[in-house]
């Protein structure tokens, strides 16, 4: 797998790597195949620790600032960006029904799962080096992964004196686990669509969709 070989990493346990790349939709269709969720849990913790240590050793930030910076570099958008950069998104195993629904959430989760697999197979130092090799260049470039697209879109629309409106078009799932689908309209025309676990998240995604399409 190029996303490991490029970094001179070779896992002894190939099964572990397969698990890290397997979404539950694929595992559900193939008896005895495990999905990445438990490895993701582990990788998430390794990632947090490595980036915490990095900011502790390499910055003079106060606690709150370290938290903010770490959050920026381990947020979903950031992890999905790294994963795509190293070609990890091409290796994910999805079930038939999910095949066309590869999204940033899954890509980011698989990135965490791969880190979990490296940690188990090769230990902390190797996983730490992998994480830093990938992320530090972005830190040096001062990348902002938490762009507030709602504000951006608002500003964009204001300059053109157009109206902006968000509307929930679909709502499904049980009360404690709802999913919202939101559209954003500019002068009554739908420009973007977003799905999220909260109205806020769905609105952000709809705004991002519209912003990237229109504000060029
Ligand atoms: Mn995750």
CSV table of C-alpha atoms and ligand atoms in Angstrom, one decimal:
chain,number,residue,atom,x,y,z
A,1,UNK,CA,0.0,0.0,0.0
A,2,UNK,CA,1.6,3.2,-1.2
A,3,UNK,CA,0.3,5.3,1.7
A,4,UNK,CA,2.5,3.3,4.0
A,5,UNK,CA,5.4,2.3,1.7
A,6,UNK,CA,6.0,5.9,0.9
A,7,UNK,CA,6.8,6.3,4.6
A,8,UNK,CA,8.9,3.1,4.8
A,9,UNK,CA,6.2,1.4,6.9
A,10,UNK,CA,5.5,-2.3,6.4
A,11,UNK,CA,2.9,-3.9,8.7
A,12,UNK,CA,3.5,-7.5,9.8
A,13,UNK,CA,-0.2,-8.1,10.3
A,14,UNK,CA,-1.8,-7.6,6.9
A,15,UNK,CA,-5.2,-8.5,8.4
A,16,UNK,CA,-5.0,-5.5,10.7
A,17,UNK,CA,-4.5,-3.2,7.7
A,18,UNK,CA,-7.4,-4.8,5.9
A,19,UNK,CA,-9.6,-4.2,8.9
A,20,UNK,CA,-8.4,-0.5,9.1
A,21,UNK,CA,-9.6,-0.1,5.5
A,22,UNK,CA,-13.0,-1.8,5.9
A,23,UNK,CA,-16.2,0.2,6.4
A,24,UNK,CA,-19.1,-1.5,8.3
A,25,UNK,CA,-21.2,-1.6,5.1
A,26,UNK,CA,-18.6,-4.0,3.6
A,27,UNK,CA,-18.2,-6.0,6.7
A,28,UNK,CA,-21.9,-6.4,6.9
A,29,UNK,CA,-21.9,-8.0,3.5
A,30,UNK,CA,-18.9,-10.3,4.2
A,31,UNK,CA,-19.3,-12.6,7.2
A,32,UNK,CA,-16.2,-12.8,9.5
A,33,UNK,CA,-14.8,-9.5,8.1
A,34,UNK,CA,-14.2,-6.9,10.7
A,35,UNK,CA,-14.8,-3.2,10.3
A,36,UNK,CA,-12.4,-0.3,11.2
A,37,UNK,CA,-14.4,1.2,14.1
A,38,UNK,CA,-12.4,-0.3,17.0
A,39,UNK,CA,-9.1,0.7,15.3
A,40,UNK,CA,-10.5,4.2,14.7
A,41,UNK,CA,-11.1,4.6,18.4
A,42,UNK,CA,-7.5,3.7,19.1
A,43,UNK,CA,-6.0,5.8,16.3
A,44,UNK,CA,-8.0,8.8,17.5
A,45,UNK,CA,-6.3,8.6,20.9
A,46,UNK,CA,-2.8,8.2,19.4
A,47,UNK,CA,-3.4,11.2,17.1
A,48,UNK,CA,-4.5,13.4,20.0
A,49,UNK,CA,-1.5,12.4,22.1
A,50,UNK,CA,1.0,13.0,19.3
A,51,UNK,CA,-0.4,16.4,18.4
A,52,UNK,CA,-0.7,17.4,22.0
A,53,UNK,CA,3.0,16.6,22.5
A,54,UNK,CA,3.9,18.4,19.3
A,55,UNK,CA,2.3,21.6,20.4
A,56,UNK,CA,3.7,21.3,23.9
A,57,UNK,CA,7.2,20.9,22.7
A,58,UNK,CA,7.2,23.2,19.7
A,59,UNK,CA,5.1,26.1,20.7
A,60,UNK,CA,4.6,28.5,23.6
A,61,UNK,CA,0.8,28.4,23.4
A,62,UNK,CA,-1.2,28.4,26.5
A,63,UNK,CA,-3.5,25.4,27.2
A,64,UNK,CA,-6.5,26.9,25.5
A,65,UNK,CA,-4.5,27.8,22.4
A,66,UNK,CA,-3.0,24.4,22.2
A,67,UNK,CA,-6.5,22.9,22.3
A,68,UNK,CA,-7.6,25.1,19.5
A,69,UNK,CA,-4.6,24.4,17.3
A,70,UNK,CA,-4.8,20.7,17.9
A,71,UNK,CA,-8.5,20.7,17.1
A,72,UNK,CA,-7.8,22.4,13.8
A,73,UNK,CA,-5.3,19.7,12.7
A,74,UNK,CA,-7.2,16.7,13.8
A,75,UNK,CA,-10.7,17.8,12.7
A,76,UNK,CA,-12.6,15.7,10.1
A,77,UNK,CA,-11.8,18.1,7.3
A,78,UNK,CA,-8.1,18.0,8.1
A,79,UNK,CA,-7.9,14.2,8.4
A,80,UNK,CA,-9.8,13.8,5.2
A,81,UNK,CA,-7.4,16.2,3.5
A,82,UNK,CA,-4.3,14.3,4.7
A,83,UNK,CA,-5.9,10.9,3.7
A,84,UNK,CA,-6.6,12.1,0.1
A,85,UNK,CA,-3.1,13.6,-0.1
A,86,UNK,CA,-1.5,10.2,0.5
A,87,UNK,CA,-4.1,8.3,-1.6
A,88,UNK,CA,-5.7,6.5,1.3
A,89,UNK,CA,-9.2,7.3,0.1
A,90,UNK,CA,-8.7,5.0,-2.9
A,91,UNK,CA,-8.1,1.9,-0.7
A,92,UNK,CA,-11.3,2.0,1.4
A,93,UNK,CA,-13.6,-1.0,1.2
A,94,UNK,CA,-17.3,-0.1,1.1
A,95,UNK,CA,-20.3,-2.3,0.7
A,96,UNK,CA,-22.4,-2.4,-2.5
A,97,UNK,CA,-25.0,0.0,-1.1
A,98,UNK,CA,-22.4,2.5,0.1
A,99,UNK,CA,-20.1,2.4,-2.9
A,100,UNK,CA,-21.1,5.8,-4.2
A,101,UNK,CA,-21.3,7.4,-0.8
A,102,UNK,CA,-17.7,7.8,0.2
A,103,UNK,CA,-17.6,11.0,2.2
A,104,UNK,CA,-15.1,12.9,4.3
A,105,UNK,CA,-16.4,11.4,7.6
A,106,UNK,CA,-15.5,7.9,6.4
A,107,UNK,CA,-12.2,9.0,4.9
A,108,UNK,CA,-11.2,10.7,8.1
A,109,UNK,CA,-12.2,7.7,10.2
A,110,UNK,CA,-10.1,5.4,8.0
A,111,UNK,CA,-7.2,7.7,8.5
A,112,UNK,CA,-7.6,7.3,12.3
A,113,UNK,CA,-8.0,3.5,11.9
A,114,UNK,CA,-4.8,3.2,9.9
A,115,UNK,CA,-3.0,5.0,12.6
A,116,UNK,CA,-4.5,2.6,15.1
A,117,UNK,CA,-3.2,-0.3,13.0
A,118,UNK,CA,0.3,1.2,12.7
A,119,UNK,CA,0.4,1.7,16.5
A,120,UNK,CA,-0.6,-1.9,17.3
A,121,UNK,CA,1.7,-3.4,14.7
A,122,UNK,CA,4.8,-1.1,14.9
A,123,UNK,CA,4.4,0.7,18.2
A,124,UNK,CA,4.1,4.3,19.3
A,125,UNK,CA,7.4,5.8,17.8
A,126,UNK,CA,6.6,4.6,14.3
A,127,UNK,CA,3.0,5.8,14.4
A,128,UNK,CA,4.2,9.1,15.9
A,129,UNK,CA,6.7,9.6,13.0
A,130,UNK,CA,4.0,8.8,10.5
A,131,UNK,CA,1.6,11.3,12.0
A,132,UNK,CA,4.2,14.1,12.2
A,133,UNK,CA,5.6,13.4,8.7
A,134,UNK,CA,2.1,13.9,7.3
A,135,UNK,CA,0.8,16.8,9.5
A,136,UNK,CA,3.7,19.0,10.3
A,137,UNK,CA,4.0,20.4,6.8
A,138,UNK,CA,0.4,21.7,7.2
A,139,UNK,CA,1.3,23.2,10.6
A,140,UNK,CA,4.3,25.0,9.1
A,141,UNK,CA,2.0,26.4,6.4
A,142,UNK,CA,-0.5,27.5,9.0
A,143,UNK,CA,-3.4,25.8,7.3
A,144,UNK,CA,-6.9,26.6,8.6
A,145,UNK,CA,-9.2,23.6,8.3
A,146,UNK,CA,-12.1,25.2,10.2
A,147,UNK,CA,-13.4,27.6,7.6
A,148,UNK,CA,-16.7,29.0,8.6
A,149,UNK,CA,-18.5,28.8,5.3
A,150,UNK,CA,-21.8,30.2,6.6
A,151,UNK,CA,-20.1,33.5,7.3
A,152,UNK,CA,-18.2,33.4,4.1
A,153,UNK,CA,-21.4,32.8,2.1
A,154,UNK,CA,-23.2,35.6,4.0
A,155,UNK,CA,-20.4,38.1,3.1
A,156,UNK,CA,-20.4,37.0,-0.5
A,157,UNK,CA,-24.2,37.4,-0.8
A,158,UNK,CA,-24.2,40.7,1.0
A,159,UNK,CA,-21.9,42.3,-1.5
A,160,UNK,CA,-24.4,41.4,-4.2
A,161,UNK,CA,-27.4,42.4,-2.1
A,162,UNK,CA,-29.1,39.1,-2.5
A,163,UNK,CA,-31.2,37.2,0.0
A,164,UNK,CA,-29.9,34.1,1.8
A,165,UNK,CA,-32.0,31.5,3.4
A,166,UNK,CA,-31.5,28.0,4.9
A,167,UNK,CA,-34.3,25.4,4.9
A,168,UNK,CA,-34.5,21.9,6.4
A,169,UNK,CA,-35.9,19.8,3.6
A,170,UNK,CA,-35.5,16.4,5.3
A,171,UNK,CA,-35.2,15.1,8.8
A,172,UNK,CA,-34.9,11.4,9.6
A,173,UNK,CA,-33.8,9.0,12.4
A,174,UNK,CA,-34.8,8.7,16.0
A,175,UNK,CA,-34.9,11.7,18.4
A,176,UNK,CA,-31.4,11.0,19.8
A,177,UNK,CA,-29.8,10.3,16.5
A,178,UNK,CA,-31.4,12.6,13.9
A,179,UNK,CA,-30.0,13.5,10.5
A,180,UNK,CA,-30.9,16.7,8.8
A,181,UNK,CA,-30.8,17.7,5.2
A,182,UNK,CA,-30.6,21.4,4.5
A,183,UNK,CA,-30.7,23.5,1.4
A,184,UNK,CA,-29.4,27.0,1.1
A,185,UNK,CA,-31.2,29.4,-1.3
A,186,UNK,CA,-29.8,32.6,-2.8
A,187,UNK,CA,-32.6,34.7,-4.1
A,188,UNK,CA,-35.0,31.8,-3.9
A,189,UNK,CA,-32.8,29.5,-5.9
A,190,UNK,CA,-31.2,26.4,-4.4
A,191,UNK,CA,-27.4,26.7,-4.5
A,192,UNK,CA,-26.2,24.2,-2.0
A,193,UNK,CA,-27.2,21.1,-0.1
A,194,UNK,CA,-25.8,19.6,3.1
A,195,UNK,CA,-26.4,16.7,5.4
A,196,UNK,CA,-25.5,16.6,9.1
A,197,UNK,CA,-26.2,15.3,12.6
A,198,UNK,CA,-27.4,18.8,13.6
A,199,UNK,CA,-29.1,21.6,11.8
A,200,UNK,CA,-26.0,23.7,12.3
A,201,UNK,CA,-23.7,21.1,10.7
A,202,UNK,CA,-26.1,20.6,7.8
A,203,UNK,CA,-26.2,24.3,7.3
A,204,UNK,CA,-22.4,24.6,7.3
A,205,UNK,CA,-22.2,21.9,4.7
A,206,UNK,CA,-24.9,23.4,2.5
A,207,UNK,CA,-23.0,26.8,2.8
A,208,UNK,CA,-19.7,25.1,1.9
A,209,UNK,CA,-21.4,23.5,-1.1
A,210,UNK,CA,-22.9,26.7,-2.3
A,211,UNK,CA,-19.8,28.8,-1.6
A,212,UNK,CA,-17.5,26.5,-3.5
A,213,UNK,CA,-19.8,26.4,-6.4
A,214,UNK,CA,-20.6,30.1,-6.7
A,215,UNK,CA,-17.9,32.3,-5.0
A,216,UNK,CA,-15.0,31.7,-7.3
B,1,LIG,MN1,-13.4,9.4,13.9
